[in-house]
């Protein structure tokens, strides 16, 4: 079986590639010219350059290939210009799907990696309850909006094909909560800060947080390939709910409990920091994690989500809880000279 994985050089993508190779797939890793190949060194991996910004160029680049499965993990989580989220995350998905269909790929499954962020700040009245698939998505970030638009387009495109007496497009959508693990860079910044003796939190109202370890996301992807039903959407987490301080406490523990100053700031301080962070990014041309999207993410209080559909329909069962996942992650960061 032949599988194409976009975003293959990224954090999640590189783990998907590893698993595909280990399962015996003929594995094609889609990259850009500028992509790092650091985690794509296995000689069994086939590299292919794809330009997701051009449907016509994609058709030329994919010509001659016949993929059974496609996992679309490419995308951006931070941009200087909000319009780039739509251009890359939404339009990039449209270009890829149209190119695949134009080439009459014999696709058995197209797995799209979306995000819990598409739902926005909902069910925020205490006691918090799990966000469900039936809830109305109200994304409060440019990133979440672009992911939702891609989801909605996939649904509309599939329905259009079916209405024209063609087989519907065989897509399945996965919506992981915060994904962490070795090679990840955003949560890594928290570990770096704690090692430097500072932990920073925002807001005094209870915040329920969820996480999912990267290999559990990969597990869900291959279950979706095997068992997923066209058009279904599945939330992914490790099945537990944590408080905002839990993650930093576990990181500190794995770092040997260095002394630290824990700062909990009111929301308005975060608003100021991210406002100037975004301004600095635009001024310097450098993408910063402290931006307006980050403000909305950090002030959101409820990140609970319902993973029962994934459990029942896919057979998904998280293998790595937060304590073990943090232990593995910090060990990798240390072993590879990041910490």
Short mmCIF file of C-alpha atoms in Angstrom, two decimals:
data_model
loop_
_atom_site.label_atom_id
_atom_site.label_comp_id
_atom_site.label_asym_id
_atom_site.label_seq_id
_atom_site.Cartn_x
_atom_site.Cartn_y
_atom_site.Cartn_z
CA UNK A 1 0.00 0.00 0.00
CA UNK A 2 1.23 3.47 -0.90
CA UNK A 3 0.75 6.39 1.47
CA UNK A 4 1.42 10.12 1.07
CA UNK A 5 2.03 12.24 4.18
CA UNK A 6 2.07 16.02 3.89
CA UNK A 7 3.83 18.14 6.50
CA UNK A 8 6.20 15.20 6.83
CA UNK A 9 9.14 17.21 8.12
CA UNK A 10 7.08 18.70 10.95
CA UNK A 11 6.57 17.55 14.51
CA UNK A 12 3.51 15.35 14.02
CA UNK A 13 4.26 14.54 10.39
CA UNK A 14 7.64 13.02 11.10
CA UNK A 15 6.10 10.61 13.61
CA UNK A 16 3.41 9.63 11.08
CA UNK A 17 6.14 8.86 8.55
CA UNK A 18 8.01 6.67 11.04
CA UNK A 19 4.89 4.66 11.84
CA UNK A 20 3.97 4.24 8.18
CA UNK A 21 7.44 2.89 7.39
CA UNK A 22 7.32 0.54 10.38
CA UNK A 23 3.93 -0.78 9.20
CA UNK A 24 5.36 -1.65 5.80
CA UNK A 25 3.69 1.09 3.74
CA UNK A 26 5.46 2.47 0.69
CA UNK A 27 5.88 5.83 2.37
CA UNK A 28 6.10 9.12 0.53
CA UNK A 29 6.98 12.16 2.63
CA UNK A 30 5.86 15.46 1.14
CA UNK A 31 8.26 18.31 1.85
CA UNK A 32 9.23 21.75 0.59
CA UNK A 33 12.68 22.67 -0.70
CA UNK A 34 13.34 24.56 2.52
CA UNK A 35 12.11 21.75 4.80
CA UNK A 36 14.48 20.18 7.29
CA UNK A 37 15.06 16.47 6.61
CA UNK A 38 16.49 15.86 10.10
CA UNK A 39 13.78 13.38 11.05
CA UNK A 40 13.40 11.84 7.59
CA UNK A 41 16.70 9.96 7.36
CA UNK A 42 15.37 6.41 7.03
CA UNK A 43 16.39 5.13 3.58
CA UNK A 44 12.95 3.54 3.16
CA UNK A 45 11.32 7.00 3.03
CA UNK A 46 10.58 8.43 -0.42
CA UNK A 47 10.73 12.24 -0.51
CA UNK A 48 8.51 14.26 -2.81
CA UNK A 49 8.40 18.05 -3.14
CA UNK A 50 4.87 19.45 -3.20
CA UNK A 51 3.72 23.04 -3.62
CA UNK A 52 0.35 23.22 -1.88
CA UNK A 53 -0.16 26.81 -3.02
CA UNK A 54 -0.72 25.73 -6.63
CA UNK A 55 -3.22 23.13 -7.83
CA UNK A 56 -1.63 23.08 -11.29
CA UNK A 57 1.85 22.49 -9.92
CA UNK A 58 0.55 19.78 -7.57
CA UNK A 59 -0.93 17.94 -10.53
CA UNK A 60 2.47 17.96 -12.23
CA UNK A 61 4.30 16.90 -9.07
CA UNK A 62 1.88 14.07 -8.31
CA UNK A 63 1.54 12.82 -11.88
CA UNK A 64 2.56 9.18 -12.22
CA UNK A 65 1.78 8.33 -8.59
CA UNK A 66 -1.14 6.24 -7.36
CA UNK A 67 -1.68 6.67 -3.62
CA UNK A 68 -4.01 4.48 -1.61
CA UNK A 69 -3.93 6.76 1.45
CA UNK A 70 -3.18 10.41 2.11
CA UNK A 71 -2.61 11.94 5.54
CA UNK A 72 -2.77 15.72 5.29
CA UNK A 73 -0.80 17.05 8.25
CA UNK A 74 0.69 20.12 6.55
CA UNK A 75 -0.29 23.53 7.84
CA UNK A 76 0.76 26.53 9.90
CA UNK A 77 -0.06 27.42 13.51
CA UNK A 78 1.60 30.87 13.55
CA UNK A 79 1.61 33.55 10.83
CA UNK A 80 2.48 37.23 10.58
CA UNK A 81 -0.47 37.88 8.29
CA UNK A 82 -3.85 36.39 9.24
CA UNK A 83 -4.64 35.87 5.56
CA UNK A 84 -1.82 33.30 5.42
CA UNK A 85 -3.77 30.94 7.68
CA UNK A 86 -6.53 30.76 5.08
CA UNK A 87 -4.11 30.60 2.17
CA UNK A 88 -2.05 27.75 3.62
CA UNK A 89 -4.46 25.77 5.81
CA UNK A 90 -7.69 26.17 3.86
CA UNK A 91 -6.67 26.77 0.26
CA UNK A 92 -3.73 24.36 0.53
CA UNK A 93 -6.18 21.60 1.46
CA UNK A 94 -8.46 22.51 -1.43
CA UNK A 95 -5.57 22.47 -3.92
CA UNK A 96 -4.34 19.08 -2.73
CA UNK A 97 -7.76 17.41 -2.87
CA UNK A 98 -8.59 18.82 -6.29
CA UNK A 99 -5.21 17.71 -7.64
CA UNK A 100 -5.74 14.19 -6.28
CA UNK A 101 -9.18 14.02 -7.86
CA UNK A 102 -7.97 15.44 -11.18
CA UNK A 103 -5.42 12.62 -11.32
CA UNK A 104 -8.12 10.06 -10.45
CA UNK A 105 -6.22 8.72 -7.45
CA UNK A 106 -7.67 5.42 -6.18
CA UNK A 107 -7.90 6.82 -2.66
CA UNK A 108 -9.21 4.56 0.07
CA UNK A 109 -8.87 7.22 2.77
CA UNK A 110 -7.90 10.88 3.14
CA UNK A 111 -7.16 11.74 6.79
CA UNK A 112 -7.21 15.45 7.59
CA UNK A 113 -5.48 16.64 10.76
CA UNK A 114 -7.60 19.46 12.14
CA UNK A 115 -7.68 20.76 15.72
CA UNK A 116 -9.83 21.17 18.82
CA UNK A 117 -9.18 24.90 18.28
CA UNK A 118 -11.92 24.98 15.64
CA UNK A 119 -14.48 24.92 18.45
CA UNK A 120 -13.36 28.10 20.20
CA UNK A 121 -14.32 29.13 23.72
CA UNK A 122 -17.56 27.22 24.31
CA UNK A 123 -19.07 25.45 27.34
CA UNK A 124 -17.21 27.93 29.56
CA UNK A 125 -19.77 28.00 32.33
CA UNK A 126 -18.61 26.10 35.41
CA UNK A 127 -18.71 23.23 35.99
CA UNK A 128 -17.14 22.73 32.58
CA UNK A 129 -18.47 19.94 30.37
CA UNK A 130 -16.95 18.16 27.41
CA UNK A 131 -17.02 19.79 23.99
CA UNK A 132 -18.88 17.47 21.62
CA UNK A 133 -19.09 17.01 17.87
CA UNK A 134 -22.70 18.23 17.95
CA UNK A 135 -21.66 21.62 19.40
CA UNK A 136 -21.56 24.60 17.09
CA UNK A 137 -17.97 25.52 16.22
CA UNK A 138 -17.12 29.12 17.09
CA UNK A 139 -13.39 29.51 16.43
CA UNK A 140 -11.83 32.49 18.20
CA UNK A 141 -8.46 32.33 16.42
CA UNK A 142 -7.42 32.82 12.80
CA UNK A 143 -5.81 29.39 12.98
CA UNK A 144 -9.00 27.70 14.21
CA UNK A 145 -11.09 29.49 11.61
CA UNK A 146 -8.83 28.33 8.78
CA UNK A 147 -8.99 24.72 9.99
CA UNK A 148 -12.79 24.86 10.26
CA UNK A 149 -13.06 26.33 6.77
CA UNK A 150 -11.00 23.41 5.44
CA UNK A 151 -13.31 20.96 7.23
CA UNK A 152 -16.41 22.63 5.84
CA UNK A 153 -14.96 22.64 2.35
CA UNK A 154 -14.19 18.91 2.53
CA UNK A 155 -17.78 18.21 3.53
CA UNK A 156 -19.23 20.41 0.78
CA UNK A 157 -16.87 18.98 -1.84
CA UNK A 158 -17.76 15.40 -0.91
CA UNK A 159 -21.49 16.18 -1.06
CA UNK A 160 -21.02 17.84 -4.45
CA UNK A 161 -19.32 14.73 -5.83
CA UNK A 162 -22.11 12.54 -4.49
CA UNK A 163 -24.77 14.81 -5.97
CA UNK A 164 -23.10 14.45 -9.37
CA UNK A 165 -23.47 10.67 -9.14
CA UNK A 166 -19.85 10.17 -8.19
CA UNK A 167 -18.50 8.39 -5.12
CA UNK A 168 -18.12 10.76 -2.14
CA UNK A 169 -14.61 11.81 -1.20
CA UNK A 170 -13.37 9.34 1.48
CA UNK A 171 -12.22 11.82 4.12
CA UNK A 172 -11.96 11.45 7.90
CA UNK A 173 -11.16 14.38 10.20
CA UNK A 174 -9.17 14.19 13.44
CA UNK A 175 -9.34 17.06 15.94
CA UNK A 176 -6.55 16.62 18.51
CA UNK A 177 -6.27 18.85 21.55
CA UNK A 178 -2.79 20.14 22.51
CA UNK A 179 -0.27 17.72 21.00
CA UNK A 180 3.09 17.39 22.76
CA UNK A 181 6.09 15.09 22.72
CA UNK A 182 9.69 14.88 21.48
CA UNK A 183 10.58 17.38 18.70
CA UNK A 184 7.69 19.71 19.62
CA UNK A 185 8.79 23.36 19.96
CA UNK A 186 5.94 25.39 21.50
CA UNK A 187 5.52 23.40 24.72
CA UNK A 188 9.30 23.07 24.73
CA UNK A 189 9.47 26.82 25.38
CA UNK A 190 7.72 26.21 28.70
CA UNK A 191 10.36 23.66 29.67
CA UNK A 192 13.08 26.11 28.68
CA UNK A 193 11.48 28.83 30.79
CA UNK A 194 11.15 26.55 33.83
CA UNK A 195 14.78 25.52 33.49
CA UNK A 196 15.54 29.26 33.62
CA UNK A 197 13.54 29.42 36.89
CA UNK A 198 10.33 31.08 35.64
CA UNK A 199 6.84 29.70 35.14
CA UNK A 200 4.15 31.94 33.70
CA UNK A 201 0.38 31.38 33.87
CA UNK A 202 -2.56 33.61 32.99
CA UNK A 203 -5.94 34.16 34.59
CA UNK A 204 -7.32 33.29 38.01
CA UNK A 205 -10.44 31.43 36.88
CA UNK A 206 -10.15 27.63 36.80
CA UNK A 207 -8.75 26.33 33.53
CA UNK A 208 -9.34 22.72 32.48
CA UNK A 209 -6.68 21.60 30.01
CA UNK A 210 -6.36 18.48 27.88
CA UNK A 211 -3.35 16.99 26.13
CA UNK A 212 -2.54 14.17 23.75
CA UNK A 213 0.87 12.59 23.26
CA UNK A 214 2.07 12.56 19.67
CA UNK A 215 2.17 8.77 19.29
CA UNK A 216 -1.46 8.56 20.37
CA UNK A 217 -2.37 10.95 17.56
CA UNK A 218 -0.45 8.68 15.19
CA UNK A 219 -2.32 5.68 16.58
CA UNK A 220 -5.62 7.42 15.80
CA UNK A 221 -4.49 8.25 12.26
CA UNK A 222 -3.88 4.62 11.36
CA UNK A 223 -7.10 3.55 13.05
CA UNK A 224 -8.91 6.14 10.92
CA UNK A 225 -7.23 4.67 7.84
CA UNK A 226 -8.44 1.20 8.80
CA UNK A 227 -11.85 1.89 10.33
CA UNK A 228 -12.85 5.50 9.76
CA UNK A 229 -16.21 6.32 8.19
CA UNK A 230 -16.31 8.94 5.47
CA UNK A 231 -17.29 12.34 6.83
CA UNK A 232 -16.72 11.54 10.50
CA UNK A 233 -14.90 13.88 12.86
CA UNK A 234 -13.13 12.70 16.00
CA UNK A 235 -11.75 14.63 18.96
CA UNK A 236 -8.51 13.27 20.43
CA UNK A 237 -7.04 13.63 23.92
CA UNK A 238 -5.45 11.28 26.45
CA UNK A 239 -8.85 10.93 28.13
CA UNK A 240 -7.90 12.95 31.21
CA UNK A 241 -8.46 16.54 32.32
CA UNK A 242 -5.70 18.56 33.99
CA UNK A 243 -5.38 21.90 35.74
CA UNK A 244 -3.27 24.63 34.23
CA UNK A 245 -0.41 24.09 36.70
CA UNK A 246 -0.14 20.32 36.19
CA UNK A 247 1.97 20.42 33.04
CA UNK A 248 4.52 22.87 34.45
CA UNK A 249 4.71 20.91 37.74
CA UNK A 250 5.56 17.72 35.83
CA UNK A 251 8.16 19.50 33.71
CA UNK A 252 9.80 20.93 36.81
CA UNK A 253 9.84 17.49 38.41
CA UNK A 254 11.60 15.96 35.36
CA UNK A 255 14.12 18.81 35.38
CA UNK A 256 15.13 17.96 38.95
CA UNK A 257 12.92 20.54 40.72
CA UNK A 258 14.96 23.71 40.04
CA UNK A 259 13.99 26.74 42.08
CA UNK A 260 11.45 28.88 40.27
CA UNK A 261 9.23 31.91 40.43
CA UNK A 262 5.66 31.12 39.40
CA UNK A 263 3.91 34.20 38.04
CA UNK A 264 0.15 34.19 37.55
CA UNK A 265 -0.91 37.33 35.72
CA UNK A 266 -4.40 38.70 35.07
CA UNK A 267 -5.83 38.38 31.56
CA UNK A 268 -5.31 42.05 30.78
CA UNK A 269 -1.54 41.65 31.20
CA UNK A 270 -1.58 38.87 28.61
CA UNK A 271 -3.58 41.15 26.32
CA UNK A 272 -0.85 43.79 26.54
CA UNK A 273 1.98 41.29 26.04
CA UNK A 274 0.42 39.66 22.98
CA UNK A 275 -0.58 43.02 21.49
CA UNK A 276 3.00 44.25 21.58
CA UNK A 277 4.27 40.80 20.61
CA UNK A 278 2.19 40.90 17.44
CA UNK A 279 3.33 44.46 16.74
CA UNK A 280 6.97 43.42 17.23
CA UNK A 281 6.49 40.50 14.87
CA UNK A 282 5.10 42.72 12.14
CA UNK A 283 7.87 45.26 12.70
CA UNK A 284 10.68 42.70 12.50
CA UNK A 285 9.10 40.24 10.08
CA UNK A 286 9.59 37.42 12.59
CA UNK A 287 6.75 35.15 13.70
CA UNK A 288 6.36 35.21 17.48
CA UNK A 289 4.42 32.86 19.75
CA UNK A 290 3.12 35.88 21.67
CA UNK A 291 0.42 37.04 19.26
CA UNK A 292 -3.31 37.70 19.19
CA UNK A 293 -4.15 34.06 18.49
CA UNK A 294 -2.09 33.05 21.51
CA UNK A 295 -4.07 35.47 23.66
CA UNK A 296 -7.36 33.80 22.75
CA UNK A 297 -5.89 30.32 23.27
CA UNK A 298 -4.45 31.11 26.70
CA UNK A 299 -7.54 32.87 28.02
CA UNK A 300 -9.81 29.97 27.02
CA UNK A 301 -10.81 28.10 30.17
CA UNK A 302 -12.40 24.88 28.91
CA UNK A 303 -10.41 22.44 26.78
CA UNK A 304 -12.38 19.32 27.68
CA UNK A 305 -13.47 17.22 24.70
CA UNK A 306 -15.45 14.04 24.13
CA UNK A 307 -13.29 11.21 22.76
CA UNK A 308 -15.89 8.44 23.17
CA UNK A 309 -16.76 8.40 19.44
CA UNK A 310 -13.09 7.75 18.63
CA UNK A 311 -13.00 5.00 21.24
CA UNK A 312 -16.19 3.30 20.05
CA UNK A 313 -15.84 3.71 16.29
CA UNK A 314 -12.08 3.55 15.79
CA UNK A 315 -10.99 1.50 18.79
CA UNK A 316 -8.81 4.41 19.89
CA UNK A 317 -7.36 4.03 23.37
CA UNK A 318 -4.75 6.54 24.60
CA UNK A 319 -1.56 4.81 25.71
CA UNK A 320 0.43 7.71 27.17
CA UNK A 321 -0.86 9.84 30.05
CA UNK A 322 0.62 13.23 30.81
CA UNK A 323 3.12 12.19 33.48
CA UNK A 324 4.71 9.54 31.26
CA UNK A 325 4.53 11.77 28.19
CA UNK A 326 6.33 14.63 29.94
CA UNK A 327 8.98 12.19 31.18
CA UNK A 328 9.62 10.94 27.64
CA UNK A 329 9.63 14.44 26.21
CA UNK A 330 12.06 15.96 28.70
CA UNK A 331 14.36 12.97 28.33
CA UNK A 332 14.41 13.47 24.55
CA UNK A 333 15.07 17.21 24.91
CA UNK A 334 17.98 16.45 27.21
CA UNK A 335 19.38 13.62 25.09
CA UNK A 336 19.27 15.79 21.96
CA UNK A 337 20.80 18.89 23.51
CA UNK A 338 17.67 21.02 23.55
CA UNK A 339 17.81 21.36 27.35
#
